[in-house]
């Protein structure tokens, strides 16, 4: 920093005019490493922010700079108006819980597969039509909630989510399931209600015996009422069409 002559005042950015003209609204000086970033009109410290709760804020846009919050563990952006999530979210590898419920998302960035510490991902009430294959990298994921979306299928490698305990896929447009679903060895709750299923893979019988399966509101006939599964109250709403192929 140069010396200022006379009575000039050195401001926080090192300028001699003393009015901080080169400082942005989050206190960052021009051409210097950022300490804070702005999201939805608020400033967040890059090193100390570990929780970001911004639900019900009418947010329509997330800056790429969100990927700088590398110590973030909880991200709640539920019930906003987001139509996409920036690829930079993949930099937030310390994330454990992400809630994007109630937005207008149609897809997820492939970088979501980098969130290897994620244990809970809430995506219900969006318009997601497909899941990136990279989601299979989330080896610590225990809960995946995709209720009320526009899904028609699942990735074949869904079985890589070997810690998954709760999988919610109700109220979508799923027409078939990959055989790999039977390899979800930790699954405790599996919701498939109100889809367009007309058949089930025999591999369903490989699910844990204690897995609670809800599958009412589909077009399934008795042929797929495998005795290996305790269907419980699903029997009350089982499809009545014949199984002729």
Short mmCIF file of C-alpha atoms in Angstrom, two decimals:
data_model
loop_
_atom_site.label_atom_id
_atom_site.label_comp_id
_atom_site.label_asym_id
_atom_site.label_seq_id
_atom_site.Cartn_x
_atom_site.Cartn_y
_atom_site.Cartn_z
CA UNK A 1 0.00 0.00 0.00
CA UNK A 2 1.36 3.43 -1.00
CA UNK A 3 1.64 6.32 1.40
CA UNK A 4 -0.99 9.06 1.39
CA UNK A 5 0.10 12.67 1.50
CA UNK A 6 -1.29 15.49 3.60
CA UNK A 7 -4.44 14.78 5.54
CA UNK A 8 -5.63 11.98 3.22
CA UNK A 9 -7.22 8.97 4.92
CA UNK A 10 -6.45 5.38 3.92
CA UNK A 11 -9.66 3.38 3.65
CA UNK A 12 -10.09 -0.35 4.27
CA UNK A 13 -9.20 -1.16 0.68
CA UNK A 14 -5.96 0.79 0.91
CA UNK A 15 -7.11 3.77 -1.12
CA UNK A 16 -6.15 7.29 -0.15
CA UNK A 17 -9.54 8.86 -0.67
CA UNK A 18 -10.96 7.23 2.43
CA UNK A 19 -14.40 6.42 1.01
CA UNK A 20 -14.10 2.70 0.29
CA UNK A 21 -15.18 3.08 -3.34
CA UNK A 22 -13.45 -0.19 -4.24
CA UNK A 23 -15.35 -2.23 -1.64
CA UNK A 24 -18.47 -4.16 -2.57
CA UNK A 25 -21.53 -4.43 -0.36
CA UNK A 26 -20.17 -7.54 1.34
CA UNK A 27 -16.93 -5.84 2.35
CA UNK A 28 -14.71 -7.33 -0.35
CA UNK A 29 -12.04 -5.11 -1.86
CA UNK A 30 -11.59 -5.05 -5.62
CA UNK A 31 -8.84 -7.38 -6.94
CA UNK A 32 -8.41 -9.05 -3.56
CA UNK A 33 -9.40 -12.53 -2.40
CA UNK A 34 -13.07 -12.70 -1.40
CA UNK A 35 -14.01 -13.10 2.25
CA UNK A 36 -17.79 -12.98 1.78
CA UNK A 37 -20.32 -13.69 -0.95
CA UNK A 38 -23.82 -12.38 -1.57
CA UNK A 39 -26.83 -14.68 -1.91
CA UNK A 40 -30.37 -13.35 -2.10
CA UNK A 41 -29.31 -9.93 -0.84
CA UNK A 42 -27.42 -11.19 2.21
CA UNK A 43 -23.69 -11.58 2.80
CA UNK A 44 -22.15 -14.86 4.02
CA UNK A 45 -18.61 -15.45 5.20
CA UNK A 46 -16.90 -18.04 3.04
CA UNK A 47 -14.94 -19.78 5.80
CA UNK A 48 -17.42 -19.71 8.70
CA UNK A 49 -20.80 -20.38 7.04
CA UNK A 50 -21.82 -24.00 7.65
CA UNK A 51 -25.61 -23.65 7.44
CA UNK A 52 -27.66 -21.75 4.88
CA UNK A 53 -31.41 -21.63 5.57
CA UNK A 54 -33.22 -19.64 2.87
CA UNK A 55 -36.61 -21.31 2.58
CA UNK A 56 -39.69 -19.31 1.51
CA UNK A 57 -37.69 -16.33 0.19
CA UNK A 58 -39.06 -16.21 -3.38
CA UNK A 59 -35.53 -16.84 -4.66
CA UNK A 60 -35.35 -17.33 -8.43
CA UNK A 61 -31.58 -17.51 -8.94
CA UNK A 62 -28.49 -18.94 -7.25
CA UNK A 63 -25.08 -17.46 -8.12
CA UNK A 64 -22.19 -19.73 -9.10
CA UNK A 65 -20.37 -18.23 -6.12
CA UNK A 66 -22.42 -20.45 -3.79
CA UNK A 67 -19.79 -23.06 -4.59
CA UNK A 68 -17.31 -21.04 -2.53
CA UNK A 69 -19.06 -21.91 0.75
CA UNK A 70 -16.90 -25.02 1.06
CA UNK A 71 -17.66 -25.59 4.75
CA UNK A 72 -21.42 -25.68 4.22
CA UNK A 73 -23.12 -28.72 5.79
CA UNK A 74 -26.82 -27.79 5.59
CA UNK A 75 -28.49 -26.12 2.62
CA UNK A 76 -32.23 -25.37 2.76
CA UNK A 77 -33.69 -23.62 -0.29
CA UNK A 78 -37.14 -25.15 -0.05
CA UNK A 79 -40.27 -23.41 -1.33
CA UNK A 80 -38.60 -20.85 -3.56
CA UNK A 81 -38.84 -20.36 -7.33
CA UNK A 82 -35.57 -21.88 -8.51
CA UNK A 83 -35.53 -23.35 -12.01
CA UNK A 84 -31.95 -24.63 -11.93
CA UNK A 85 -29.04 -25.30 -9.60
CA UNK A 86 -25.53 -24.13 -10.61
CA UNK A 87 -22.86 -26.75 -11.36
CA UNK A 88 -20.72 -25.16 -8.64
CA UNK A 89 -22.84 -26.89 -6.01
CA UNK A 90 -20.57 -29.84 -6.63
CA UNK A 91 -17.80 -27.95 -4.80
CA UNK A 92 -19.73 -28.21 -1.52
CA UNK A 93 -18.39 -31.62 -0.62
CA UNK A 94 -19.08 -31.15 3.12
CA UNK A 95 -22.82 -30.93 2.56
CA UNK A 96 -24.85 -33.43 4.59
CA UNK A 97 -28.41 -32.24 4.08
CA UNK A 98 -29.92 -30.49 1.05
CA UNK A 99 -33.57 -29.45 0.85
CA UNK A 100 -34.84 -28.21 -2.53
CA UNK A 101 -38.48 -29.11 -1.97
CA UNK A 102 -41.12 -26.96 -3.62
CA UNK A 103 -39.18 -25.25 -6.41
CA UNK A 104 -39.47 -25.42 -10.21
CA UNK A 105 -36.50 -27.63 -10.97
CA UNK A 106 -36.63 -29.83 -14.07
CA UNK A 107 -33.21 -31.42 -13.63
CA UNK A 108 -30.15 -31.64 -11.39
CA UNK A 109 -26.56 -30.82 -12.37
CA UNK A 110 -24.29 -33.84 -12.81
CA UNK A 111 -21.95 -32.28 -10.23
CA UNK A 112 -24.39 -33.37 -7.52
CA UNK A 113 -22.47 -36.63 -7.68
CA UNK A 114 -19.55 -34.89 -5.96
CA UNK A 115 -21.50 -34.48 -2.71
CA UNK A 116 -20.04 -37.63 -1.22
CA UNK A 117 -20.94 -36.74 2.39
CA UNK A 118 -24.61 -36.10 1.66
CA UNK A 119 -27.01 -38.20 3.75
CA UNK A 120 -30.36 -36.52 2.95
CA UNK A 121 -31.63 -35.05 -0.33
CA UNK A 122 -35.15 -33.61 -0.45
CA UNK A 123 -36.50 -32.83 -3.94
CA UNK A 124 -40.24 -33.31 -3.68
CA UNK A 125 -42.71 -30.95 -5.40
CA UNK A 126 -40.53 -30.07 -8.39
CA UNK A 127 -40.74 -30.97 -12.09
CA UNK A 128 -37.68 -33.20 -12.34
CA UNK A 129 -37.94 -35.58 -15.29
CA UNK A 130 -34.64 -37.45 -14.92
CA UNK A 131 -31.89 -38.12 -12.40
CA UNK A 132 -28.24 -37.86 -13.45
CA UNK A 133 -26.32 -41.14 -13.33
CA UNK A 134 -23.75 -39.41 -11.14
CA UNK A 135 -26.17 -39.56 -8.23
CA UNK A 136 -24.94 -43.12 -7.77
CA UNK A 137 -21.70 -41.67 -6.33
CA UNK A 138 -23.51 -40.62 -3.14
CA UNK A 139 -22.38 -43.56 -1.07
CA UNK A 140 -23.50 -41.99 2.21
CA UNK A 141 -27.01 -41.07 1.07
CA UNK A 142 -29.68 -42.48 3.38
CA UNK A 143 -32.77 -40.55 2.26
CA UNK A 144 -33.78 -39.57 -1.28
CA UNK A 145 -37.18 -37.89 -1.59
CA UNK A 146 -38.44 -37.39 -5.15
CA UNK A 147 -42.18 -37.49 -4.48
CA UNK A 148 -44.34 -35.38 -6.80
CA UNK A 149 -42.04 -34.91 -9.78
CA UNK A 150 -42.12 -35.97 -13.45
CA UNK A 151 -39.86 -39.02 -13.38
CA UNK A 152 -40.53 -41.81 -15.85
CA UNK A 153 -37.53 -44.00 -15.00
CA UNK A 154 -34.58 -44.50 -12.65
CA UNK A 155 -30.87 -44.82 -13.47
CA UNK A 156 -29.74 -48.43 -13.86
CA UNK A 157 -26.95 -47.80 -11.38
CA UNK A 158 -29.35 -46.75 -8.60
CA UNK A 159 -28.15 -49.78 -6.64
CA UNK A 160 -24.81 -48.06 -5.97
CA UNK A 161 -26.66 -46.16 -3.23
CA UNK A 162 -25.92 -48.98 -0.84
CA UNK A 163 -26.62 -46.91 2.30
CA UNK A 164 -30.05 -45.76 1.12
CA UNK A 165 -32.75 -46.39 3.73
CA UNK A 166 -35.68 -44.32 2.43
CA UNK A 167 -36.53 -43.90 -1.26
CA UNK A 168 -39.63 -41.85 -2.07
CA UNK A 169 -40.82 -41.91 -5.68
CA UNK A 170 -44.57 -41.53 -5.24
CA UNK A 171 -46.71 -39.43 -7.59
CA UNK A 172 -44.41 -39.54 -10.61
CA UNK A 173 -44.81 -41.13 -14.05
CA UNK A 174 -42.58 -44.16 -13.61
CA UNK A 175 -43.49 -46.96 -16.02
CA UNK A 176 -40.87 -49.55 -15.01
CA UNK A 177 -38.10 -50.21 -12.52
CA UNK A 178 -34.58 -51.42 -13.29
CA UNK A 179 -33.61 -54.85 -11.96
CA UNK A 180 -30.95 -53.09 -9.91
CA UNK A 181 -33.50 -51.83 -7.35
CA UNK A 182 -33.38 -55.26 -5.77
CA UNK A 183 -29.79 -54.62 -4.77
CA UNK A 184 -30.66 -51.73 -2.43
CA UNK A 185 -29.62 -53.83 0.53
CA UNK A 186 -30.17 -51.16 3.22
CA UNK A 187 -33.63 -50.06 2.07
CA UNK A 188 -36.22 -49.74 4.85
CA UNK A 189 -38.97 -47.72 3.12
CA UNK A 190 -39.77 -47.74 -0.61
CA UNK A 191 -42.61 -45.51 -1.87
CA UNK A 192 -43.85 -46.07 -5.43
CA UNK A 193 -47.49 -45.07 -5.06
CA UNK A 194 -49.40 -43.34 -7.85
CA UNK A 195 -47.11 -44.00 -10.80
CA UNK A 196 -47.70 -45.76 -14.14
CA UNK A 197 -46.19 -49.12 -13.24
CA UNK A 198 -47.62 -52.12 -15.06
CA UNK A 199 -44.96 -54.63 -13.99
CA UNK A 200 -42.34 -55.19 -11.30
CA UNK A 201 -38.93 -56.85 -11.58
CA UNK A 202 -38.53 -60.17 -9.79
CA UNK A 203 -35.49 -58.61 -8.12
CA UNK A 204 -37.89 -56.84 -5.73
CA UNK A 205 -37.72 -60.07 -3.77
CA UNK A 206 -34.07 -59.34 -3.00
CA UNK A 207 -34.99 -56.30 -0.93
CA UNK A 208 -34.63 -56.71 2.85
CA UNK A 209 -37.56 -58.63 4.33
CA UNK A 210 -38.30 -55.73 6.64
CA UNK A 211 -38.54 -53.18 3.81
CA UNK A 212 -41.89 -51.35 3.85
CA UNK A 213 -43.16 -51.08 0.26
CA UNK A 214 -46.03 -48.80 -0.78
CA UNK A 215 -47.14 -49.35 -4.35
CA UNK A 216 -50.86 -48.58 -4.49
CA UNK A 217 -52.25 -46.42 -7.27
CA UNK A 218 -50.50 -48.20 -10.16
CA UNK A 219 -51.70 -50.59 -12.87
CA UNK A 220 -50.40 -53.82 -11.41
CA UNK A 221 -52.13 -57.17 -11.58
CA UNK A 222 -51.87 -60.16 -9.26
CA UNK A 223 -49.02 -61.63 -11.28
CA UNK A 224 -46.69 -59.12 -9.66
CA UNK A 225 -47.99 -59.51 -6.14
CA UNK A 226 -44.87 -61.43 -5.16
CA UNK A 227 -45.33 -63.43 -1.98
CA UNK A 228 -41.84 -62.45 -0.86
CA UNK A 229 -43.12 -58.94 -0.01
CA UNK A 230 -45.49 -58.01 2.79
CA UNK A 231 -47.86 -55.75 0.85
CA UNK A 232 -49.91 -54.76 3.88
CA UNK A 233 -52.72 -52.32 3.09
CA UNK A 234 -51.56 -52.14 -0.54
CA UNK A 235 -53.91 -55.09 -1.14
CA UNK A 236 -56.84 -52.72 -0.83
CA UNK A 237 -55.87 -50.79 -3.95
CA UNK A 238 -54.23 -53.43 -6.12
CA UNK A 239 -54.94 -53.17 -9.84
CA UNK A 240 -57.71 -55.35 -11.27
CA UNK A 241 -56.58 -55.66 -14.90
CA UNK A 242 -55.61 -59.10 -16.18
CA UNK A 243 -52.05 -60.18 -16.75
CA UNK A 244 -52.40 -61.36 -20.33
CA UNK A 245 -49.41 -60.32 -22.40
#
